[in-house]
PDB file of C-alpha atoms in Angstrom:
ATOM      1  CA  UNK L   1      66.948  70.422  16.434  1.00 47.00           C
ATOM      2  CA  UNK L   2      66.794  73.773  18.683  1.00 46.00           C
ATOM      3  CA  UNK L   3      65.779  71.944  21.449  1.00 47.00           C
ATOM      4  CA  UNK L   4      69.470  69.421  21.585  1.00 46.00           C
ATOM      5  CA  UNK L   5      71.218  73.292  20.804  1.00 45.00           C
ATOM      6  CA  UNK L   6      69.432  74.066  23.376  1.00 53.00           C
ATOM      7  CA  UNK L   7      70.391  71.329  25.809  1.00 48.00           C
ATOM      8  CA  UNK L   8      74.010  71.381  24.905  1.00 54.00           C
ATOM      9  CA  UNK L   9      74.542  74.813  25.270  1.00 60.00           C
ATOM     10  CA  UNK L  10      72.272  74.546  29.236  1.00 62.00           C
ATOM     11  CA  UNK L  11      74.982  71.737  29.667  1.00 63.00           C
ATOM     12  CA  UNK L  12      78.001  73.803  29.031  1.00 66.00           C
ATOM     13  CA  UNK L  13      76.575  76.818  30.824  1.00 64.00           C
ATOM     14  CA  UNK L  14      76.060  74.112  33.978  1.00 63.00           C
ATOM     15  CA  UNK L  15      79.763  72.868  33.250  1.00 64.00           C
ATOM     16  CA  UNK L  16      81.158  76.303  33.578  1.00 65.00           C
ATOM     17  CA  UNK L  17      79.630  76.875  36.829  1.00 63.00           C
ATOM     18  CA  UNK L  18      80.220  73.809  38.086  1.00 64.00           C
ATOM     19  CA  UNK L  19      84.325  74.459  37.224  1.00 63.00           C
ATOM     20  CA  UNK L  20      84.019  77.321  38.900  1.00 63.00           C
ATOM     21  CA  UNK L  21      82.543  75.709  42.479  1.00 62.00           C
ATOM     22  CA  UNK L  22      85.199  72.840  41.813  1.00 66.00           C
ATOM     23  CA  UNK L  23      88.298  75.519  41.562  1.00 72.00           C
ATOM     24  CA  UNK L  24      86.827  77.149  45.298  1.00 76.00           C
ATOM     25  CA  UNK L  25      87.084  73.864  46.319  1.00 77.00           C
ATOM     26  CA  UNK L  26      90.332  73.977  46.114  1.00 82.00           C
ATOM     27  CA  UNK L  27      91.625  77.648  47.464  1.00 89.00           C
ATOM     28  CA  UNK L  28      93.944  76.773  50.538  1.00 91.00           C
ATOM     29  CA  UNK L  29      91.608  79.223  53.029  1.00 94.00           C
ATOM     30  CA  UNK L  30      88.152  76.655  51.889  1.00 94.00           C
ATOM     31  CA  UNK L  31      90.370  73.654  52.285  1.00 93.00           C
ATOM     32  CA  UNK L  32      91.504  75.147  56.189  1.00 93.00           C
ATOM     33  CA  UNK L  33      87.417  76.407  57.051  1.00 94.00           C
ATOM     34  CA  UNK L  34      86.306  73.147  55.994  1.00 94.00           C
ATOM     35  CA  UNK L  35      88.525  70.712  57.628  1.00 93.00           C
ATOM     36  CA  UNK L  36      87.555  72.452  60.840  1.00 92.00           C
ATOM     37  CA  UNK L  37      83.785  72.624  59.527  1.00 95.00           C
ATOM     38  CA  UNK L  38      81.322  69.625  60.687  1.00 96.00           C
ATOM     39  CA  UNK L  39      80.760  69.029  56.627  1.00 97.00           C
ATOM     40  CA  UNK L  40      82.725  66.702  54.937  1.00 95.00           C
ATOM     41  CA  UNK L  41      84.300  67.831  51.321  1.00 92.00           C
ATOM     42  CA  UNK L  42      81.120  65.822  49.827  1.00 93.00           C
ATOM     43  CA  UNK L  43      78.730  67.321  51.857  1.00 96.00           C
ATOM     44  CA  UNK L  44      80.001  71.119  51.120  1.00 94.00           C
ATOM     45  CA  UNK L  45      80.239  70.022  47.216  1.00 91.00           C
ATOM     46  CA  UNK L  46      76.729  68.739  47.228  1.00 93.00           C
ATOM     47  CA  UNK L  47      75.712  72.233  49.147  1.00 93.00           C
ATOM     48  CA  UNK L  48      77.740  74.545  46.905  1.00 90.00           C
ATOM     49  CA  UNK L  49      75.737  72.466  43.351  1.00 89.00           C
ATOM     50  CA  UNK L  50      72.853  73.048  44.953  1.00 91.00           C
ATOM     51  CA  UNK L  51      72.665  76.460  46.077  1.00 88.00           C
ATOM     52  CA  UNK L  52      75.120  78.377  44.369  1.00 84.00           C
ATOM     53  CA  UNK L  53      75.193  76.955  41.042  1.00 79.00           C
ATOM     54  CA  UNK L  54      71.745  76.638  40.559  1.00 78.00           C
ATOM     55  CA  UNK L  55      71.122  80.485  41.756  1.00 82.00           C
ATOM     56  CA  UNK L  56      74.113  81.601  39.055  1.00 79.00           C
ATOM     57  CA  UNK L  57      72.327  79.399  36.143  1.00 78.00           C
ATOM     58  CA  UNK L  58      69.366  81.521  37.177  1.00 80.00           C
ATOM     59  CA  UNK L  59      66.955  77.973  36.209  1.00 81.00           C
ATOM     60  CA  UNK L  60      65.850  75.419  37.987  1.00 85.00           C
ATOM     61  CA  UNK L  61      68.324  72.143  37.728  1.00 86.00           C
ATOM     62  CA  UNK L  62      66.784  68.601  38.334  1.00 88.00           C
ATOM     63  CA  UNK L  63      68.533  66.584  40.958  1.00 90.00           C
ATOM     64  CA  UNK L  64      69.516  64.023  38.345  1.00 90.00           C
ATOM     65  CA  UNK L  65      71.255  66.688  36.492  1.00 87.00           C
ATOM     66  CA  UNK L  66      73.143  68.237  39.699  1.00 89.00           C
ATOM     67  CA  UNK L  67      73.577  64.153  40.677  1.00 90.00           C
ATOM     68  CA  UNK L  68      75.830  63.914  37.591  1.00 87.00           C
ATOM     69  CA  UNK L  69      77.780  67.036  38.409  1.00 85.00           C
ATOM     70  CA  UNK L  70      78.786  66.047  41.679  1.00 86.00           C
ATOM     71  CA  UNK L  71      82.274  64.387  42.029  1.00 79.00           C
ATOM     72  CA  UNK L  72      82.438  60.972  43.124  1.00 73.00           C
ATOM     73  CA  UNK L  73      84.563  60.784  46.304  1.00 66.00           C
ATOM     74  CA  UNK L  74      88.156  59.670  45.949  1.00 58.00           C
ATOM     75  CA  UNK L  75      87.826  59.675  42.236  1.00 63.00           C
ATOM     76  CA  UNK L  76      87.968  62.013  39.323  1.00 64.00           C
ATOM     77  CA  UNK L  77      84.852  60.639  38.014  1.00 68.00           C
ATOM     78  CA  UNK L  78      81.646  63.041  38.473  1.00 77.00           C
ATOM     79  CA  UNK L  79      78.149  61.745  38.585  1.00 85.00           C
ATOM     80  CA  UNK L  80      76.449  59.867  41.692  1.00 91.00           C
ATOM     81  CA  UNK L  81      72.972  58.707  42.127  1.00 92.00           C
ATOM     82  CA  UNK L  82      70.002  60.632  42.667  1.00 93.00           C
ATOM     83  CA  UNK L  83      69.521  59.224  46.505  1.00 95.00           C
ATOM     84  CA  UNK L  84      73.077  59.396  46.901  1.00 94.00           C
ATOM     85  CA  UNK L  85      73.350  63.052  46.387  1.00 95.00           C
ATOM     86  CA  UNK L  86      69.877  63.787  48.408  1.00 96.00           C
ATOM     87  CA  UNK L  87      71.276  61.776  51.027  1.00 98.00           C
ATOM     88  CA  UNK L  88      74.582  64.079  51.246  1.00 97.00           C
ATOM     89  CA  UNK L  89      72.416  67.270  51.113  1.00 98.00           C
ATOM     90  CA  UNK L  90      70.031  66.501  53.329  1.00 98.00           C
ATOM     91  CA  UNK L  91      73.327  65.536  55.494  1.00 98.00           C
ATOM     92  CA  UNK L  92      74.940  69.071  55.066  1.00 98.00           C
ATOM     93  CA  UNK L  93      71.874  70.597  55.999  1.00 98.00           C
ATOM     94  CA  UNK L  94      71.340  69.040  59.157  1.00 98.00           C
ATOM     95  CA  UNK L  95      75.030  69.834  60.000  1.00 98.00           C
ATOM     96  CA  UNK L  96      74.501  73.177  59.036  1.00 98.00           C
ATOM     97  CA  UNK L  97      71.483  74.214  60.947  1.00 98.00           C
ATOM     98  CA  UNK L  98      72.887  72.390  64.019  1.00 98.00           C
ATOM     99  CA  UNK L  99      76.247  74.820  63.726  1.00 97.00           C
ATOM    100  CA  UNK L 100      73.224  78.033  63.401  1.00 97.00           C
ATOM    101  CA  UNK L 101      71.774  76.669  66.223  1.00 98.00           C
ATOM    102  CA  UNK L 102      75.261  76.795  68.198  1.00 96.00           C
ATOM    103  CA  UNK L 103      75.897  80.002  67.231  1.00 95.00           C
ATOM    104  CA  UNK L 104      71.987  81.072  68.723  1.00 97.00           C
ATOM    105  CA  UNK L 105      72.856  78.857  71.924  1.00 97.00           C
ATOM    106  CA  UNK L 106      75.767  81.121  72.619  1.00 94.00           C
ATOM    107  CA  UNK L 107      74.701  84.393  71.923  1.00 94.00           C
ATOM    108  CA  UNK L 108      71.623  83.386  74.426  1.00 96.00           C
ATOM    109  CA  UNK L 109      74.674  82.514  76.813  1.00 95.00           C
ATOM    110  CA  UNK L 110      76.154  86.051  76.058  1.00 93.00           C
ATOM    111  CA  UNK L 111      79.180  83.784  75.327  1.00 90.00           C
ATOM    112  CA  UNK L 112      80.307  85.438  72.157  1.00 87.00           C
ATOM    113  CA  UNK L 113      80.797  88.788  74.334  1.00 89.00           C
ATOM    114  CA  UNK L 114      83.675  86.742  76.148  1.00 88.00           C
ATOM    115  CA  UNK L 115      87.107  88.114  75.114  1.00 85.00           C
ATOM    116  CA  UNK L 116      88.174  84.524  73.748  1.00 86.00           C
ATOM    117  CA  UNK L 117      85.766  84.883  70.882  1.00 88.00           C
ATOM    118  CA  UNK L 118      87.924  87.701  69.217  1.00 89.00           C
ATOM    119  CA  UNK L 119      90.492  86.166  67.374  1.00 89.00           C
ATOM    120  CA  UNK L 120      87.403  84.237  65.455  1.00 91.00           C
ATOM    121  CA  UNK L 121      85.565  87.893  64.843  1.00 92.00           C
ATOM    122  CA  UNK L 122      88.783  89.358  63.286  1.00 93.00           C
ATOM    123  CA  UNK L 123      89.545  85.905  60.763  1.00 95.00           C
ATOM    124  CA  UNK L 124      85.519  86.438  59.594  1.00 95.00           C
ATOM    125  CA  UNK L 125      86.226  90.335  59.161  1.00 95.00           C
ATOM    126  CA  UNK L 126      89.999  89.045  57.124  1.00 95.00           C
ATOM    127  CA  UNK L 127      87.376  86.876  55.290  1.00 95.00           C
ATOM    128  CA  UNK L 128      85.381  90.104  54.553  1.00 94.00           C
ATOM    129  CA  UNK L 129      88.017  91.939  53.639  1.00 92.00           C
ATOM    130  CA  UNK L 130      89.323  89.196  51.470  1.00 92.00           C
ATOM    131  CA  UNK L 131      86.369  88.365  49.623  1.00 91.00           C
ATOM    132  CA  UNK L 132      85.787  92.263  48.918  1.00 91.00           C
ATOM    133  CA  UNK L 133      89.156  91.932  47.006  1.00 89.00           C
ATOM    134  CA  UNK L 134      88.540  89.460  45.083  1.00 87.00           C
ATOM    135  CA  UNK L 135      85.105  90.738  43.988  1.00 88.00           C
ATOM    136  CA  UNK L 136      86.398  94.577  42.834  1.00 88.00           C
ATOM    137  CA  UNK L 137      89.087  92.204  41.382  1.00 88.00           C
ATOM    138  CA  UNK L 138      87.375  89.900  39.656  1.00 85.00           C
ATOM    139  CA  UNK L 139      86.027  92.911  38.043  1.00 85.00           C
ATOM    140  CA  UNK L 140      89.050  94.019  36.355  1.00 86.00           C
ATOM    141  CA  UNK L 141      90.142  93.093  32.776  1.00 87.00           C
ATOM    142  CA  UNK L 142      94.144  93.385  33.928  1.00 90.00           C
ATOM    143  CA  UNK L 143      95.582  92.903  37.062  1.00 87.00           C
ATOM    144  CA  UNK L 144      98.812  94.771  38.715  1.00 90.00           C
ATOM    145  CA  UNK L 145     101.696  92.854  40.681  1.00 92.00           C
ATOM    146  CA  UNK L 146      99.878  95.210  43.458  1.00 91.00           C
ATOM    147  CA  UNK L 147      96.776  93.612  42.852  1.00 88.00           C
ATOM    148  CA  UNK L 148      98.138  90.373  43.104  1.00 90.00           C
ATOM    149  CA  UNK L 149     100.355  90.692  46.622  1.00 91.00           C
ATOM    150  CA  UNK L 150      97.110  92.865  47.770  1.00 89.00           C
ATOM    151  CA  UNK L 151      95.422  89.254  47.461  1.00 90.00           C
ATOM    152  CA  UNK L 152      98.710  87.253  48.765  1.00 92.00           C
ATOM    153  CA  UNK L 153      99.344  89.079  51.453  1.00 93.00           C
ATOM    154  CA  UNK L 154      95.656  88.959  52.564  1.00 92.00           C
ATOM    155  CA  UNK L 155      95.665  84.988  52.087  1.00 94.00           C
ATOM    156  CA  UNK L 156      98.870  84.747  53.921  1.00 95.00           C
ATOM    157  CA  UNK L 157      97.268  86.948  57.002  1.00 95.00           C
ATOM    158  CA  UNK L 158      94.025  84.349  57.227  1.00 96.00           C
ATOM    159  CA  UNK L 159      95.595  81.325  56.760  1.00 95.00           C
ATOM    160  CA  UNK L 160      97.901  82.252  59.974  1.00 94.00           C
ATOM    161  CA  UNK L 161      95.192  83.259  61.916  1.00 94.00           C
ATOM    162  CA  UNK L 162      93.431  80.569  60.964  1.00 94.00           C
ATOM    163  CA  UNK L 163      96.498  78.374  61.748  1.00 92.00           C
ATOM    164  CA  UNK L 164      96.353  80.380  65.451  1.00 88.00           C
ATOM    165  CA  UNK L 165      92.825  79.065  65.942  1.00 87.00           C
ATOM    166  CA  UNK L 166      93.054  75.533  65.226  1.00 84.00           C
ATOM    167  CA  UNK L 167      95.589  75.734  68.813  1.00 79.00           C
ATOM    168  CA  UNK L 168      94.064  74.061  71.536  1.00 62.00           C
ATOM    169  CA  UNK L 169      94.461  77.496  73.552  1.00 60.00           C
ATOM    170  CA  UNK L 170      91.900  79.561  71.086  1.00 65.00           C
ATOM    171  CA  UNK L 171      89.078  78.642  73.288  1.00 72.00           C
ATOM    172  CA  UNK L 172      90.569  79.083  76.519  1.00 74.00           C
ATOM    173  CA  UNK L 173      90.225  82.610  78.823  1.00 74.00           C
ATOM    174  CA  UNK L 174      93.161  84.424  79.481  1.00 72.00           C
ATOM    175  CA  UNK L 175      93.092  83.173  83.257  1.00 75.00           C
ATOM    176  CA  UNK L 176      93.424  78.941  82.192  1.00 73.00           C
ATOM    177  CA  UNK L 177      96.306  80.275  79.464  1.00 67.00           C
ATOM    178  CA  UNK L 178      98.630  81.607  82.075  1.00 73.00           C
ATOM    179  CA  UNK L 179      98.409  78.414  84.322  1.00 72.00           C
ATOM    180  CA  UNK L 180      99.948  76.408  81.179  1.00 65.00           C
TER     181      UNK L 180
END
């Protein structure tokens, strides 16, 4: 009898976490970085289940159990295969450590010292910034109208930077901008 309490109350710890990833999934800035991101919507899903939710339950979860977590795609059902989900996550892994290994390749190049690399260094500082809010936030029982434009006006500052960047002229140098 302790041990279904048990596994009921693991499965509704496992839900709440798992509502949690699903409502990031949907902030506009996530929605922006990861339609420019080499992972698909599955692939950062599967990632988020398996690192971040698992950490936060602070337990090991089977891949069965974070199979049947994970949404199916283009449906509000959850739940997939075992393979299927390994597949995706051994997927988003690979695209992952090929974007590290882009980032390495140009700061061996020195290419992230170039001056067109700045308006990426200040959106991952307004991502700093914005995430620092949100945890001291988070943290409060009651939040002020100041609190909430504080977090508005922030969003509205990365998303148009971000909006900036996807422009076909954020990777160019100053020098190939002025003869367009």
């Amino acid at each position: 009898m302790n041990e279904k309490l048990d596994m009921q109350s693991n499965r509704k710890v496992m839900k709440e976490f798992t509502s949690g990833a699903r409502q990031v999934l949907q902030e506009p800035i996530l929605k922006i970085l990861q339609k420019g991101s080499v992972l698909s919507q599955t692939q950062l899903e599967t990632l988020l289940i398996d690192l971040v939710i698992e950490d936060n339950y602070g337990a090991h979860i089977t891949y069965e159990d974070k199979a049947s977590i994970r949404s199916r795609a283009g449906t509000k059902a959850k739940g997939v295969s075992r393979g299927a989900f390994n597949r995706t996550l051994k997927q988003a892994r690979r695209n992952v450590t090929r974007c590290f290994y882009t980032m390495l390749l140009l700061t061996y190049l020195g290419l992230f010292e170039l001056t067109i690399f700045r308006p990426f260094e200040e959106v991952a500082a307004r991502i700093g910034d914005y995430r620092r809010i949100r945890e001291i936030l988070a943290g409060k029982s009651e939040l002020t109208q100041e609190d909430l434009e504080s977090v508005k006006v922030t969003e509205r500052t990365i998303l148009s930077l971000l909006e900036n960047l996807s422009l076909s002229l954020a990777l160019k140098t100053d020098t190939s901008r002025k003869r367009e």
